[in-house]
Tab-separated table of C-alpha atoms in Angstrom:
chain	number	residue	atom	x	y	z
A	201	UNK	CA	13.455	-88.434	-103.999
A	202	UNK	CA	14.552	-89.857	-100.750
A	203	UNK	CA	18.225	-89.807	-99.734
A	204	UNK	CA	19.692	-92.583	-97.724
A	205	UNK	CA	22.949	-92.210	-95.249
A	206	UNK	CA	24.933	-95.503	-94.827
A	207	UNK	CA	27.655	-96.092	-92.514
A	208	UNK	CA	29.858	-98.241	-94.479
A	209	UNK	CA	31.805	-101.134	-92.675
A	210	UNK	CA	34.292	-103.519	-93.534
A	211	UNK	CA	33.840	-107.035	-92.087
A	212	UNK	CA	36.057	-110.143	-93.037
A	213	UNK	CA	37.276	-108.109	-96.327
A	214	UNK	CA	33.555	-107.763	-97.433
A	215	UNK	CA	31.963	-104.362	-97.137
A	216	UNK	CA	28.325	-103.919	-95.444
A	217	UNK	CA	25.996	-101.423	-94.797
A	218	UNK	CA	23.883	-100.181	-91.734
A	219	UNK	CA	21.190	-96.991	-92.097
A	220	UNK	CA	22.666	-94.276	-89.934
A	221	UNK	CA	19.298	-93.970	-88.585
A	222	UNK	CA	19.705	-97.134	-86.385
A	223	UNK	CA	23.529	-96.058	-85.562
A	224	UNK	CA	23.937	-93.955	-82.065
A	225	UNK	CA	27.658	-93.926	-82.133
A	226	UNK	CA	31.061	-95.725	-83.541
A	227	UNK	CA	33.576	-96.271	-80.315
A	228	UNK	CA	37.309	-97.122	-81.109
A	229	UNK	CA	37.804	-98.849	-77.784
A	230	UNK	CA	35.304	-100.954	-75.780
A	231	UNK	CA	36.480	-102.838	-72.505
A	232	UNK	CA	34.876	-106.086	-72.847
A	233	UNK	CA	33.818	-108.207	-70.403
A	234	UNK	CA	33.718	-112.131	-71.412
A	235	UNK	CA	29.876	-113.676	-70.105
A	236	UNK	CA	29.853	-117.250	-69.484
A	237	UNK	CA	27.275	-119.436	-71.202
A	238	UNK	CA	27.073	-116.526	-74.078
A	239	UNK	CA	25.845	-117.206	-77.430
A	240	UNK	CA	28.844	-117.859	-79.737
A	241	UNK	CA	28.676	-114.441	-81.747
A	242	UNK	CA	29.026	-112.523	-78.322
A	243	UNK	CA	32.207	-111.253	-77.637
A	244	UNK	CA	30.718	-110.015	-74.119
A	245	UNK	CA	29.434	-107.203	-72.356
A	246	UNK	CA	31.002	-103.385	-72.319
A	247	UNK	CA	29.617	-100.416	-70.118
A	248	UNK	CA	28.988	-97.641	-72.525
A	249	UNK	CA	27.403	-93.878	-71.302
A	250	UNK	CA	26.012	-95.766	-67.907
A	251	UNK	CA	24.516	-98.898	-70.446
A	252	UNK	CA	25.557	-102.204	-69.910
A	253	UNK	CA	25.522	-103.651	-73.967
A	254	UNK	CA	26.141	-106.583	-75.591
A	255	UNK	CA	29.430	-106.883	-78.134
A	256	UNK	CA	28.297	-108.189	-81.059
A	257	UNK	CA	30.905	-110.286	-83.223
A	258	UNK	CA	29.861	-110.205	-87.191
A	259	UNK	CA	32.677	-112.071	-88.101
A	260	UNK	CA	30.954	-114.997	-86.063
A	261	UNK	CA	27.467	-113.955	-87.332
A	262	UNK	CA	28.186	-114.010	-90.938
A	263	UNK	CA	31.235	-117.530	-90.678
A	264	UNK	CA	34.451	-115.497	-91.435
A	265	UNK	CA	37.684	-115.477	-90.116
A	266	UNK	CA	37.939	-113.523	-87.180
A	267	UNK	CA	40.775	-110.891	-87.416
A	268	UNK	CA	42.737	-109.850	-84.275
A	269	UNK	CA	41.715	-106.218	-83.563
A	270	UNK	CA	43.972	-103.281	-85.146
A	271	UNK	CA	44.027	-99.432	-84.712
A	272	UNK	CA	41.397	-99.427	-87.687
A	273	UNK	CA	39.517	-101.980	-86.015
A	274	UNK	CA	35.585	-100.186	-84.485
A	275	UNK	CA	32.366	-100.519	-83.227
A	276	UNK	CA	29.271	-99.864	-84.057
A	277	UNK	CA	26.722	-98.800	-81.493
A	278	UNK	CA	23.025	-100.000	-82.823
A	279	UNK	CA	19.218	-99.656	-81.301
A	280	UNK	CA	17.301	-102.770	-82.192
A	281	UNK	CA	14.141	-101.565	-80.495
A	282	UNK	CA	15.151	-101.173	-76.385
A	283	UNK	CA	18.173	-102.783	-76.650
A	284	UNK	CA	22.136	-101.516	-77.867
A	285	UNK	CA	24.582	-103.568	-79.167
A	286	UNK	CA	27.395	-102.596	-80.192
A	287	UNK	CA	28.727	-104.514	-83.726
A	288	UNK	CA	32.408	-105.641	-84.061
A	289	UNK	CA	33.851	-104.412	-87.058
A	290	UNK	CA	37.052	-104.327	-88.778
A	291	UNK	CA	36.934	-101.181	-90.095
A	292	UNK	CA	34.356	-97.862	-90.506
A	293	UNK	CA	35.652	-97.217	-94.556
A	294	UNK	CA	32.859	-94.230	-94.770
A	295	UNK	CA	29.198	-92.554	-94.667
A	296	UNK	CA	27.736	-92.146	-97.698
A	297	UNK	CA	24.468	-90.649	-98.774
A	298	UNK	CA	22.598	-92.580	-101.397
A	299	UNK	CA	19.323	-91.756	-103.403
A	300	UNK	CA	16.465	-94.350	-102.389
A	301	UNK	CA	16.524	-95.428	-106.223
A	302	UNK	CA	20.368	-96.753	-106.042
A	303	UNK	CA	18.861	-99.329	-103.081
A	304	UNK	CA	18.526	-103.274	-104.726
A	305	UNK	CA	16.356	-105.988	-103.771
A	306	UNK	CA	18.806	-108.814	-102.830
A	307	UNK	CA	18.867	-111.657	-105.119
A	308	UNK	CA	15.992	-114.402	-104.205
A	309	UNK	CA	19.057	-116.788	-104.399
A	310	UNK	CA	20.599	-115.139	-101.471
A	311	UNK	CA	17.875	-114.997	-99.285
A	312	UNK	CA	16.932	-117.369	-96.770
A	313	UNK	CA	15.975	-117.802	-93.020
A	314	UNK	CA	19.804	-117.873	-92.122
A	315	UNK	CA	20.610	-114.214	-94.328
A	316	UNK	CA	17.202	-112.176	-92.849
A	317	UNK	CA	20.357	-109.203	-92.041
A	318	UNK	CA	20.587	-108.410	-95.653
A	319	UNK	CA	18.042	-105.465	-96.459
A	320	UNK	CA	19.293	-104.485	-99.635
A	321	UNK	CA	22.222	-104.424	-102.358
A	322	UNK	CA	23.794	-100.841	-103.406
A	323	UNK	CA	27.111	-100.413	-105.448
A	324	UNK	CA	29.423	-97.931	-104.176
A	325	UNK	CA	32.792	-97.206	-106.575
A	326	UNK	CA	31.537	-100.246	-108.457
A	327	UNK	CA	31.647	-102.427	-105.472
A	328	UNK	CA	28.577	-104.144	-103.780
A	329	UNK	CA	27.651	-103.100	-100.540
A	330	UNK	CA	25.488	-105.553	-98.310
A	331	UNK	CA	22.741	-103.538	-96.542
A	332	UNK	CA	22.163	-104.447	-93.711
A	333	UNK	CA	18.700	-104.962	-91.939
A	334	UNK	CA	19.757	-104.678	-88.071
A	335	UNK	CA	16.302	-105.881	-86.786
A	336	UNK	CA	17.517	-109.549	-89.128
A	337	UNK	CA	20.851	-109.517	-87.711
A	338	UNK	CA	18.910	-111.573	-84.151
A	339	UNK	CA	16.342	-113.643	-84.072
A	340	UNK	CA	13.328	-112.445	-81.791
A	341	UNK	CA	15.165	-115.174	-79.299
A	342	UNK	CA	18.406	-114.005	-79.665
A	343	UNK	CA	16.891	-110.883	-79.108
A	344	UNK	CA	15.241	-112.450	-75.423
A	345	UNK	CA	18.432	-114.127	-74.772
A	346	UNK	CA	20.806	-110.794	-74.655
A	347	UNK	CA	18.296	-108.828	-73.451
A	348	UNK	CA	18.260	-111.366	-70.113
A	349	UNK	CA	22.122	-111.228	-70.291
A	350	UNK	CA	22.180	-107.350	-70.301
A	351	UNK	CA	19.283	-107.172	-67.424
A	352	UNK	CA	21.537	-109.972	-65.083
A	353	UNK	CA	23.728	-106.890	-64.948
């Protein structure tokens, strides 16, 4: 059977999810740059390993309080498809390696245009986890829009 590795995240006080397969790093510090006209959910722009990337608030994304940043506060460096983005996290709790079978559909209840980000459901120390799909996190505009903002620099 298939084993999955999860980077484990806290965001708001709720725990989430990515597949390390779409992660290409976790960075303590970014120095953001604010970009007028942005969507809401971006925090800015940060220059990362000679790429310009968009910072990606979750808080925003998923309509919870936004916490000021502390020393346990990270981000997550994704690939949706050409483009990084780096997710603004609270906190990186863990990675944990999963077998494929522990991975739940998420409740039809839950699921809607507006929640496409949530993969899957797992329980880790009897908590649920939120797995998310990084592809659902953007629309394919939202996707358009940050890739123009990242190419105007």
């Amino acid at each position: 059977m298939r084993r999955m590795k999860q980077v484990l995240c806290d965001v708001g006080g709720n725990t989430y999810g990515i597949d390390i397969a779409h992660v290409q790093g976790i960075e303590k510090q970014l120095n953001i740059t604010p970009v007028p006209n942005a969507p809401q959910y971006i925090e800015g722009i940060a220059k990362l390993r000679d790429s310009v990337i968009p910072v990606f608030s979750l808080h925003k994304k998923f309509g919870v309080e936004v916490k000021p940043e502390t020393g346990d506060s990270k981000y997550i460096v994704v690939k949706l498809d050409d483009l990084l983005l780096a997710f603004q996290v609270d906190m990186v709790a863990e990675i944990v390696e999963l077998p494929e079978d522990k991975f739940m559909e998420a409740p039809h209840v839950v699921v809607s245009e507006e929640t496409n980000y949530i993969e899957s459901i797992i329980c880790v120390d009897k908590k649920l986890v939120i797995v998310l799909d990084v592809h659902g996190v953007l629309t394919e505009k939202e996707k358009e829009k940050l890739t123009q903002i990242v190419n105007e620099y």
